[in-house]
mmCIF file of C-alpha atoms in Angstrom:
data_model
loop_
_atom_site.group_PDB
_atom_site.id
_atom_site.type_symbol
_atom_site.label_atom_id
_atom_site.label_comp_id
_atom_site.label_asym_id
_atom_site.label_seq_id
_atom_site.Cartn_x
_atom_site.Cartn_y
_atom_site.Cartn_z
ATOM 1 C CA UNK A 1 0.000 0.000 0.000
ATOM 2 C CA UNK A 2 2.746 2.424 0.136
ATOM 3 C CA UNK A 3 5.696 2.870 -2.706
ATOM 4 C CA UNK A 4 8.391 4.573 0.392
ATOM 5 C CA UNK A 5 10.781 1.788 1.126
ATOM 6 C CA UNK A 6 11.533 3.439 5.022
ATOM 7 C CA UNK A 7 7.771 3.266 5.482
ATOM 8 C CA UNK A 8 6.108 0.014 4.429
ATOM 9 C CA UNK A 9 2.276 -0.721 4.637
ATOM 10 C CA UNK A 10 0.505 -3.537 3.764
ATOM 11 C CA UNK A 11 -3.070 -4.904 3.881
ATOM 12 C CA UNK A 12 -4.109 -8.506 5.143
ATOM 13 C CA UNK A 13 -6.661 -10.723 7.427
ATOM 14 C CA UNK A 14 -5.672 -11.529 10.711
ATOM 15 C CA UNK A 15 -7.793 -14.133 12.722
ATOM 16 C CA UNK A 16 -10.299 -13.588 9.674
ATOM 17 C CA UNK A 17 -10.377 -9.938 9.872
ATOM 18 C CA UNK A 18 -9.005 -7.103 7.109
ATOM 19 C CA UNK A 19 -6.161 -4.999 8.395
ATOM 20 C CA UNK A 20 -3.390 -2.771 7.781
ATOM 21 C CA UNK A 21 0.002 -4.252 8.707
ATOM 22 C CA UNK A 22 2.535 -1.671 9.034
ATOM 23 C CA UNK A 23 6.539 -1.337 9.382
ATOM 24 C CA UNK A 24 7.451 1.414 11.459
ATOM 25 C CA UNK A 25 10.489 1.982 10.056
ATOM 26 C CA UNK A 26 9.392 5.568 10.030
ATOM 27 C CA UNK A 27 10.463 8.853 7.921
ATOM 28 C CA UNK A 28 12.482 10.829 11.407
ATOM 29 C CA UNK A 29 11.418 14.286 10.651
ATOM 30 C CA UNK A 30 14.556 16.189 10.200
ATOM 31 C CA UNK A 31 15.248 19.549 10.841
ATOM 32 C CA UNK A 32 13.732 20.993 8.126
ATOM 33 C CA UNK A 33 10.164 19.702 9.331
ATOM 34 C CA UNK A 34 10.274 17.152 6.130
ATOM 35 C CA UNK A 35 11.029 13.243 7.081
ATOM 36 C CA UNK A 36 14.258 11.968 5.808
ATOM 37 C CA UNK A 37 14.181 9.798 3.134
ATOM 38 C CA UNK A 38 17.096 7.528 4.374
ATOM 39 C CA UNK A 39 15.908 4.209 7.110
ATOM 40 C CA UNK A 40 17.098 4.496 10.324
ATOM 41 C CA UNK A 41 20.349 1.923 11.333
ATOM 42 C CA UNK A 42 18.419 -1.008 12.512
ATOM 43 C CA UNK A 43 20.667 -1.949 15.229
ATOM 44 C CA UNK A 44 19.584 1.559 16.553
ATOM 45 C CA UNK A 45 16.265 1.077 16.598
ATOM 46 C CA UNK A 46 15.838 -1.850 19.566
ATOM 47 C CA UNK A 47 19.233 0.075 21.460
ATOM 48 C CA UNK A 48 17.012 0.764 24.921
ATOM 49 C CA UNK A 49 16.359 -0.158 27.595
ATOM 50 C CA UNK A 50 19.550 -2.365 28.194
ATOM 51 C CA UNK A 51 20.247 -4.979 30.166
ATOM 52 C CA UNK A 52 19.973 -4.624 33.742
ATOM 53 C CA UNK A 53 16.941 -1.720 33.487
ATOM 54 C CA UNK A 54 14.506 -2.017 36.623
ATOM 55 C CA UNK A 55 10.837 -1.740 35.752
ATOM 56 C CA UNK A 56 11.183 1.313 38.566
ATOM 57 C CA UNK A 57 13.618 2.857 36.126
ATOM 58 C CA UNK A 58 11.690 1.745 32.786
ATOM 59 C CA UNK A 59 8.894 3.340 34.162
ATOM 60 C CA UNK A 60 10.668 6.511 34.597
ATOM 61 C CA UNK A 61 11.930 6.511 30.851
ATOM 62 C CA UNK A 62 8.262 6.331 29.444
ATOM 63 C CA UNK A 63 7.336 9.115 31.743
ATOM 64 C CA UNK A 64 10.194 10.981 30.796
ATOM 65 C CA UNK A 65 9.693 10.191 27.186
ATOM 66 C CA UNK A 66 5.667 11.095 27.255
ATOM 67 C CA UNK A 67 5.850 14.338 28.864
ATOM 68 C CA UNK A 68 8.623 15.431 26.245
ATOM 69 C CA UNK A 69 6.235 14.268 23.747
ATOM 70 C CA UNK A 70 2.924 15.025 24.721
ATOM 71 C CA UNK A 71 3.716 17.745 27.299
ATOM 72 C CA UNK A 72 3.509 18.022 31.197
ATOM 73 C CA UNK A 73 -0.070 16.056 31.624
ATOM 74 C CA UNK A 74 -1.366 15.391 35.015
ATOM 75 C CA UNK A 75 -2.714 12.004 33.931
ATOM 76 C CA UNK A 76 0.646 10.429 32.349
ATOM 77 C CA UNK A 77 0.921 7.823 35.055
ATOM 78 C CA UNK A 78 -1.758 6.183 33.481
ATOM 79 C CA UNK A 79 -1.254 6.734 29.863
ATOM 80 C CA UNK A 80 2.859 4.547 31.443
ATOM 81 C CA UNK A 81 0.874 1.913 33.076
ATOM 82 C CA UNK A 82 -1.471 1.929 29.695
ATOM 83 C CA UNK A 83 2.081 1.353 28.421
ATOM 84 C CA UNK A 84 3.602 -1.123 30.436
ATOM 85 C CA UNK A 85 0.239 -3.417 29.979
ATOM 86 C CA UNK A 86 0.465 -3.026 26.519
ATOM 87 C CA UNK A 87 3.940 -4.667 26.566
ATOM 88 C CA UNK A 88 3.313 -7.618 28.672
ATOM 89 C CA UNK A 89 2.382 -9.449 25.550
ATOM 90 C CA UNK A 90 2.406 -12.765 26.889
ATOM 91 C CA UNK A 91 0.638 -11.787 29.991
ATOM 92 C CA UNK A 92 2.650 -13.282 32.347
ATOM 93 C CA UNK A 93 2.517 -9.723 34.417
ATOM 94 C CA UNK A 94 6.364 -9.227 33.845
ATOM 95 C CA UNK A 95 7.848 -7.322 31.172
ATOM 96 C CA UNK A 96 10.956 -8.665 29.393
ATOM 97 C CA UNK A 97 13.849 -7.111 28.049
ATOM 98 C CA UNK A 98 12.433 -8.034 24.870
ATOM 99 C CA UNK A 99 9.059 -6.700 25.292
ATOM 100 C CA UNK A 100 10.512 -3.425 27.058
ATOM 101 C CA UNK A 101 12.849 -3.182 23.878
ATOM 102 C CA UNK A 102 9.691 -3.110 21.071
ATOM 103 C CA UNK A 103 7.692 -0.943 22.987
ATOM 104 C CA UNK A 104 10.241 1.779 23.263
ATOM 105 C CA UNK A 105 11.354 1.281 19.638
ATOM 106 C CA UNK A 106 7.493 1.587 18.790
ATOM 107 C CA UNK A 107 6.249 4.614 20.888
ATOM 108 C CA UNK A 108 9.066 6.338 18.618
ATOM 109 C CA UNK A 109 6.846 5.980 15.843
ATOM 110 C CA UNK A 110 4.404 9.371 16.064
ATOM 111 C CA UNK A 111 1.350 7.398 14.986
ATOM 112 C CA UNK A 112 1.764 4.254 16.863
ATOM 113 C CA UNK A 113 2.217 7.063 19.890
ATOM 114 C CA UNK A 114 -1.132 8.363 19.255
ATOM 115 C CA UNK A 115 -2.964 5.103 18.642
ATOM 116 C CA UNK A 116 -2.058 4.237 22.419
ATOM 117 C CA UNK A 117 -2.674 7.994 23.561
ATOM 118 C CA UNK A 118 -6.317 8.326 21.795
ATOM 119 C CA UNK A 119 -6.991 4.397 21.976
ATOM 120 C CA UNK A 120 -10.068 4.978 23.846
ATOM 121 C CA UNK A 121 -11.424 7.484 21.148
ATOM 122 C CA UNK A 122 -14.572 5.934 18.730
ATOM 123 C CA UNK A 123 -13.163 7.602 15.936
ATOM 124 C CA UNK A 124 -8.839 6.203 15.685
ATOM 125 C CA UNK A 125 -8.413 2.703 14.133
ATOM 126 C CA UNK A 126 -8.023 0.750 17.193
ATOM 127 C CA UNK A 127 -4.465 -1.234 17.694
ATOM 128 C CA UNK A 128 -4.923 -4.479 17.024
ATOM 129 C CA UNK A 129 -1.381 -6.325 18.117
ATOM 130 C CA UNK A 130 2.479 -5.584 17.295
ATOM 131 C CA UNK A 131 5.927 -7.280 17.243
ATOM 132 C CA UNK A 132 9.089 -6.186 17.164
ATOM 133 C CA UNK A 133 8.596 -2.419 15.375
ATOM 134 C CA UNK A 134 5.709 -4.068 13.495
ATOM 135 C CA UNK A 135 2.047 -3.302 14.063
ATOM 136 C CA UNK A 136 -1.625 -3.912 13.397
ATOM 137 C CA UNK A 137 -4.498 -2.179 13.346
ATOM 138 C CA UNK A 138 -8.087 -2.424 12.170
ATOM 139 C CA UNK A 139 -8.491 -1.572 8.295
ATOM 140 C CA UNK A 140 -10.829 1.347 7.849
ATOM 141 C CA UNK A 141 -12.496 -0.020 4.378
ATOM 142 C CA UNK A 142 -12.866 3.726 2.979
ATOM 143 C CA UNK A 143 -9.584 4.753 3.824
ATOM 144 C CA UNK A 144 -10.480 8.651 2.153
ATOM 145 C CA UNK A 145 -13.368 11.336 2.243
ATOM 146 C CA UNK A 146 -13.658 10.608 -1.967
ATOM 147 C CA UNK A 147 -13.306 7.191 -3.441
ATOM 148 C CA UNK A 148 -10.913 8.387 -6.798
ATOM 149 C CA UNK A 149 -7.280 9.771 -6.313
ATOM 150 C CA UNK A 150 -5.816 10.769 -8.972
ATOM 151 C CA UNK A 151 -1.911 10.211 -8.803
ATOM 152 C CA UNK A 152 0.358 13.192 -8.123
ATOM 153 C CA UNK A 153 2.078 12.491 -12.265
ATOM 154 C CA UNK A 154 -1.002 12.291 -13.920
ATOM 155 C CA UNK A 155 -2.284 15.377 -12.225
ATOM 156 C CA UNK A 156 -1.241 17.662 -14.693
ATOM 157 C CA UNK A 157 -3.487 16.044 -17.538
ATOM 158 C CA UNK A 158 -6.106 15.269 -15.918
ATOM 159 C CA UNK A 159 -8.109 18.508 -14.906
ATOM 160 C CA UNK A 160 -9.181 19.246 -11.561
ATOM 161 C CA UNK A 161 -12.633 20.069 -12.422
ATOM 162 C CA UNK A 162 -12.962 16.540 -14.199
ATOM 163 C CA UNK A 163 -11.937 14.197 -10.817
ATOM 164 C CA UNK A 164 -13.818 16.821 -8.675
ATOM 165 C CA UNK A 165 -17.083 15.870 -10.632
ATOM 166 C CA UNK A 166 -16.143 12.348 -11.055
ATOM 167 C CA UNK A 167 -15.593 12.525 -6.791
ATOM 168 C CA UNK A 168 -19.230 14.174 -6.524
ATOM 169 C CA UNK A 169 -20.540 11.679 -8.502
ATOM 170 C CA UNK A 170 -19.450 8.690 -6.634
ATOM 171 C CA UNK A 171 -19.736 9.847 -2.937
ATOM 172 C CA UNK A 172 -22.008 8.376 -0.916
ATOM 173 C CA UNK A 173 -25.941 10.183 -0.731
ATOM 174 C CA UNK A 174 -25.869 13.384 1.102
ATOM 175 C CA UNK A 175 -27.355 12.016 4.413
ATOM 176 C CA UNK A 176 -24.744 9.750 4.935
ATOM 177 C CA UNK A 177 -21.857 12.520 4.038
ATOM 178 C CA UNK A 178 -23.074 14.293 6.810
ATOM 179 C CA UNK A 179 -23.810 11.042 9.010
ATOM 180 C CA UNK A 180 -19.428 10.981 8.579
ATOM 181 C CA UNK A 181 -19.160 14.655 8.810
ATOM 182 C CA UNK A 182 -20.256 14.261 12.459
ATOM 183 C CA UNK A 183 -18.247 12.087 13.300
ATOM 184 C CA UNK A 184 -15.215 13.751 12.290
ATOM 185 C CA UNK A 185 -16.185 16.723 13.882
ATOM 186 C CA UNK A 186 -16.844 14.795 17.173
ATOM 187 C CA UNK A 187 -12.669 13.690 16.204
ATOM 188 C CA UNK A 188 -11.786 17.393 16.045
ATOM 189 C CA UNK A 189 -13.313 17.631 19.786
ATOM 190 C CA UNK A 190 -11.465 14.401 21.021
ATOM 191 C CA UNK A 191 -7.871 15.651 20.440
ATOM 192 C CA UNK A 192 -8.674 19.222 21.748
ATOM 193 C CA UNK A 193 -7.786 19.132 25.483
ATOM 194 C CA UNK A 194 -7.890 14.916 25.567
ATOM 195 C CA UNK A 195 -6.800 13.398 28.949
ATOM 196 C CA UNK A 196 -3.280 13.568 27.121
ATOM 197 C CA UNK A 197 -3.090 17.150 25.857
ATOM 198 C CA UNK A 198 -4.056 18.766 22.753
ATOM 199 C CA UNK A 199 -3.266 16.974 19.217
ATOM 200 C CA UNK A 200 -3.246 19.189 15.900
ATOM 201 C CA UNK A 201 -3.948 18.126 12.921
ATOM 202 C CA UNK A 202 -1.012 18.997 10.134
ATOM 203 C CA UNK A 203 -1.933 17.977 6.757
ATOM 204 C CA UNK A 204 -6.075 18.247 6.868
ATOM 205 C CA UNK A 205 -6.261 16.219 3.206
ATOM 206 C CA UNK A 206 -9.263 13.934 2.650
ATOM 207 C CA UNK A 207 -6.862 11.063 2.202
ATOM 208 C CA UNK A 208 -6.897 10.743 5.607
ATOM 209 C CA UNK A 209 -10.458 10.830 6.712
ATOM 210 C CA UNK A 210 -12.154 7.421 5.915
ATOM 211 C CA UNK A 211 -15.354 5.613 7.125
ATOM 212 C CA UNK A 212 -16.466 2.248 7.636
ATOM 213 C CA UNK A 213 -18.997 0.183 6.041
ATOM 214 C CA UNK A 214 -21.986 2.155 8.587
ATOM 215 C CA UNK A 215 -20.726 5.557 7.918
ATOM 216 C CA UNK A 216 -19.001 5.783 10.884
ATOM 217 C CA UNK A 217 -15.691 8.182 10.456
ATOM 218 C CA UNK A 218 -12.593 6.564 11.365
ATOM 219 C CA UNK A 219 -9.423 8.400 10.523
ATOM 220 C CA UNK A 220 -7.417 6.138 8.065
ATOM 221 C CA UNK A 221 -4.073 7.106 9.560
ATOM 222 C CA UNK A 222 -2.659 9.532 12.494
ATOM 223 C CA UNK A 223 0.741 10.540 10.504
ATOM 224 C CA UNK A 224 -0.457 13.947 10.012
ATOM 225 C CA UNK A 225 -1.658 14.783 13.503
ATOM 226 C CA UNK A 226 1.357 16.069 16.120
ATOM 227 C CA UNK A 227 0.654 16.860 19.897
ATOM 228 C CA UNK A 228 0.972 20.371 20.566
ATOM 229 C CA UNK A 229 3.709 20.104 22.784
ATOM 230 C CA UNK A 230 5.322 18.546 19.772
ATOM 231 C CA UNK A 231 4.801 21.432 17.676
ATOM 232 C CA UNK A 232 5.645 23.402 19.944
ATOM 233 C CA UNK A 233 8.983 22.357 20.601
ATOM 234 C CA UNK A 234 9.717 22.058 17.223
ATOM 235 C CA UNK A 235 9.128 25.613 16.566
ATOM 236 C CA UNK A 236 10.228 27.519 19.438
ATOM 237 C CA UNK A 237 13.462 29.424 19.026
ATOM 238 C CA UNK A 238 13.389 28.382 15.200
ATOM 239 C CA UNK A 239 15.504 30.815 13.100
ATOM 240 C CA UNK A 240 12.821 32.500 10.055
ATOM 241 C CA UNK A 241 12.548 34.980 7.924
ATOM 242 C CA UNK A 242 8.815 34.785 6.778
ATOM 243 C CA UNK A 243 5.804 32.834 7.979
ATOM 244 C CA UNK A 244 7.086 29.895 5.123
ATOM 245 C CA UNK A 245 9.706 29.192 7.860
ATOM 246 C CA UNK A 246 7.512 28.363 10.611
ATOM 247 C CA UNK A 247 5.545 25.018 9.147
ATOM 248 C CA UNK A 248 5.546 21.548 10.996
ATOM 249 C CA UNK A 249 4.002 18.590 8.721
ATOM 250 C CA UNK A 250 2.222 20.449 5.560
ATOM 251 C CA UNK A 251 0.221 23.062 6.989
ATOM 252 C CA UNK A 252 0.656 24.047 10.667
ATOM 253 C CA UNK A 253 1.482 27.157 10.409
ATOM 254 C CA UNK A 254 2.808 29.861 12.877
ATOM 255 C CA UNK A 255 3.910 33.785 12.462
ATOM 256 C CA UNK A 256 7.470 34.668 12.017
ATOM 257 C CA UNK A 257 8.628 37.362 14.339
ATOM 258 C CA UNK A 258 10.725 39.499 12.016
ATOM 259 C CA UNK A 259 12.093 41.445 14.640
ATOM 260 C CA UNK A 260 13.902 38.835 16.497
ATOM 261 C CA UNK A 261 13.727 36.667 13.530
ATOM 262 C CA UNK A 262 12.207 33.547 15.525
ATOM 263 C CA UNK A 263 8.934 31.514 15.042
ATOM 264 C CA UNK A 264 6.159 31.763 17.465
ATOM 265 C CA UNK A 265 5.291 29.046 19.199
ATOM 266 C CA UNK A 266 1.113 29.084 18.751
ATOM 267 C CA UNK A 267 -0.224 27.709 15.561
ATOM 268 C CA UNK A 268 -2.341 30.216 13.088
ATOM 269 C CA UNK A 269 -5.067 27.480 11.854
ATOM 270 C CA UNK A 270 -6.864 26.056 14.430
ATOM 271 C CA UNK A 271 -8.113 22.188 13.338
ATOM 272 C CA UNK A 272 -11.757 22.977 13.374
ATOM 273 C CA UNK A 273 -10.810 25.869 10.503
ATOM 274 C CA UNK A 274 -8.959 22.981 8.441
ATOM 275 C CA UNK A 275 -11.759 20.726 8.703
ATOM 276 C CA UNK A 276 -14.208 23.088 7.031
ATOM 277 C CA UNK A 277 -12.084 24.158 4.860
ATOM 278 C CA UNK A 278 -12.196 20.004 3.482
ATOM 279 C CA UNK A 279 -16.297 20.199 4.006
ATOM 280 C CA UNK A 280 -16.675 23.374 1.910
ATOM 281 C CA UNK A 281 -16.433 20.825 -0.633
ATOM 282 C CA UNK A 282 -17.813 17.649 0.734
ATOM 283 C CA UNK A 283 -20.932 18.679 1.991
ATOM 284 C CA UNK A 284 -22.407 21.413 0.146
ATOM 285 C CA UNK A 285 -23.039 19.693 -3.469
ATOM 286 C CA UNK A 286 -26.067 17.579 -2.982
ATOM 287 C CA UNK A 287 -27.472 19.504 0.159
ATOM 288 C CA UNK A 288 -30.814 19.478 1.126
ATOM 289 C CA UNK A 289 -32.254 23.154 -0.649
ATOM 290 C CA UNK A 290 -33.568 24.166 2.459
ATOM 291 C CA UNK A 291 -30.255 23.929 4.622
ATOM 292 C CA UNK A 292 -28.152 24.858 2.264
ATOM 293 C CA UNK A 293 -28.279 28.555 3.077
ATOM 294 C CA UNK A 294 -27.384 28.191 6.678
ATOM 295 C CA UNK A 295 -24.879 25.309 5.682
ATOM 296 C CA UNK A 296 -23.039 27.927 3.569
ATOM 297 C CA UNK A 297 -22.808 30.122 6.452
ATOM 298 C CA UNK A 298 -22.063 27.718 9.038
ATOM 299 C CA UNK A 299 -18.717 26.695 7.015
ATOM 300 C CA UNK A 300 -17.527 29.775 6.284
ATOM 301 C CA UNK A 301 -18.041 31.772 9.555
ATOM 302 C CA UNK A 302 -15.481 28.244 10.271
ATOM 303 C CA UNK A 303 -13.224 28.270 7.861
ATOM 304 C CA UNK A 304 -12.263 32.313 9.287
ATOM 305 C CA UNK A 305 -11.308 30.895 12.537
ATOM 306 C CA UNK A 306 -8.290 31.803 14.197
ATOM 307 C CA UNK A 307 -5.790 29.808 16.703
ATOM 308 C CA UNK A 308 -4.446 32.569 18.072
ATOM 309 C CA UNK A 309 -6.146 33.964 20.855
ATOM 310 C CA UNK A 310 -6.881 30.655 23.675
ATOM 311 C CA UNK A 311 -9.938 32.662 24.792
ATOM 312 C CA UNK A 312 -11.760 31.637 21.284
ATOM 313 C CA UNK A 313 -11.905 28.527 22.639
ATOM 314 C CA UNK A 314 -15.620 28.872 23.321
ATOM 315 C CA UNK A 315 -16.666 30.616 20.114
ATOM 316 C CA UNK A 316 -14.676 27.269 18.796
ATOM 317 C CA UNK A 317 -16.808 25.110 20.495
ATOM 318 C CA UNK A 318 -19.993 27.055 19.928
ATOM 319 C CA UNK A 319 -18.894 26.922 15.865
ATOM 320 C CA UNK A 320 -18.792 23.101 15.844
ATOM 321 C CA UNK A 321 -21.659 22.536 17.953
ATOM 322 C CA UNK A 322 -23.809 24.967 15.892
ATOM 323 C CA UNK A 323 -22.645 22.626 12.762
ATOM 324 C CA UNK A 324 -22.966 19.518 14.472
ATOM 325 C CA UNK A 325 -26.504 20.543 15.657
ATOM 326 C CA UNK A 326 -27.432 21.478 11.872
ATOM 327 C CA UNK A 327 -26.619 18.377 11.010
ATOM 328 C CA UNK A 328 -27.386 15.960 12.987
ATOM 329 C CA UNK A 329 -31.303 17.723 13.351
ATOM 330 C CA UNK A 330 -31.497 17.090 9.368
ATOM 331 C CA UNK A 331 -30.738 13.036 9.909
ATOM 332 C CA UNK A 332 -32.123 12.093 13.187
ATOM 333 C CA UNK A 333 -35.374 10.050 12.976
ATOM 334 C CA UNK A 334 -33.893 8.683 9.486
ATOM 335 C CA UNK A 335 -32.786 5.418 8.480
ATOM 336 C CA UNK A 336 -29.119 7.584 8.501
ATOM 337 C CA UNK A 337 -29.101 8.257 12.141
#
């Protein structure tokens, strides 16, 4: 399923059910904010802990680890025991050098990370098993928002206005768009202010949104969605000279302070704002005439809000319930609900 040779996917049944098998040999992003291209040294890889490591002092590494990744959460000690059950694979309420070994080497991987930091959410594939730096996890069967891609070379032929009405054409029936548009706003609340921080989501494309066979959104993979504290490390003190310097993933985007000539730390585009950016075009062909007005509106009084100022966090809220509401009023007491 993928053509990167540092970043191999592949789909199969396990115990006679589809998933997505995937080597985390993953793309380290360098510091340029783009992942290298080159595999990591193997031997590197399964390095900690070493021999001799206490499961006092183990425990004290994932901490360690978490809080540099995720930020200073009070409820860490239970995202490290989450952690330290995970590993026990054979259940035998030890954890081996072994297992201690592929569990480090795998919370290194960003997206494996946030499959065990968001594994109680309804709306992340759910992690299925692992070995080594190997994992599972359930296969979302739509694994995009629109069912044709056309590939990056033949892009230039083929014109955008002919795959956007080919896209139309074959998405599901309105009701059930907005039966997955619901969900993935109800993903946009679960990684703002989660039991484990705030998440952001850095390349908002709809080749990562999928749904299952009920309509029910499921992201198809986390690569694109950093913590905050993540982004946030990565861009403080970062040398600019525009606002092009200061981008983590493809699109989160903060200010360049051209007086000191360092990036600011809080991201412009709050997720919410990408999201309806993606529905503009999802959900209003094929609306119902009577909501499409105050559809219209909805989106775009979205799409113009900013990440800047933490107070907006309840005219944020009040957006995507508004939306949600709209919705979710125009399916219930339908066979779509």
């Amino acid at each position: 399923m993928s053509t990167s040779s540092t970043h191999q996917v592949y789909i199969g049944l396990w115990k006679d059910r589809p998933v997505v098998i995937k080597c985390g040999i993953e793309d380290p992003v360098n510091i340029d904010g783009v992942p290298d291209t080159l595999p990591r040294p193997e031997m590197s890889l399964f390095d900690k802990p070493t021999r001799g490591t206490s499961m006092d002092e183990f425990k004290e590494m994932l901490h360690s680890f978490l809080k540099a990744n995720l930020g200073e959460q009070p409820s860490l000690s239970v995202l490290v025991d989450r952690v330290i059950t995970l590993a026990d694979v054979n259940q035998d309420g030890k954890v081996s050098l072994a297992e201690a070994k592929s569990i480090w080497a795998l919370l290194h991987i960003n997206e494996f990370l946030l499959m065990v930091a968001l594994q109680e959410k309804e709306h992340t594939p759910k992690l299925l098993g692992f070995c080594g730096d190997l994992y599972v996890t359930e296969r979302v069967i739509h694994s995009s928002l629109y069912r044709l891609e056309v590939p990056h070379y033949l892009k230039a032929v083929i014109p955008e206005a002919l795959s956007s009405s080919l896209n139309h054409w074959l998405a599901p029936s309105w009701p059930r768009r907005a039966r997955i548009t619901i969900g993935l706003l109800e993903f946009v609340e679960e990684v703002f202010h989660g039991s484990y921080g705030s998440f952001l989501i850095c390349d908002a494309s709809p080749h990562h949104v999928g749904y299952n066979a009920k309509y029910d959104c499921k992201m198809a993979n986390l690569h694109s969605v950093a913590s905050e504290a993540m982004v946030r490390a990565f861009l403080k003190g970062r040398r600019c000279e525009n606002n092009a310097d200061c981008i983590y993933g493809r699109d989160c985007t903060a200010t360049c302070d051209r007086l000191v000539k360092q990036c600011n730390t809080e991201v412009v585009q709050p997720n919410l704002a990408k999201v309806c950016m993606l529905l503009q075009d999802y959900l209003l062909f094929g609306a119902p005439s009577d909501l499409r007005g105050d559809l219209e509106k909805q989106l775009r009084t979205c799409v113009t809000l900013s990440g800047l100022a933490s107070q907006m966090e309840v005219h944020h809220s009040l957006v995507l319930n508004n939306l949600k509401t709209l919705l979710w009023k125009k399916i219930s007491n339908t066979q779509y609900s």
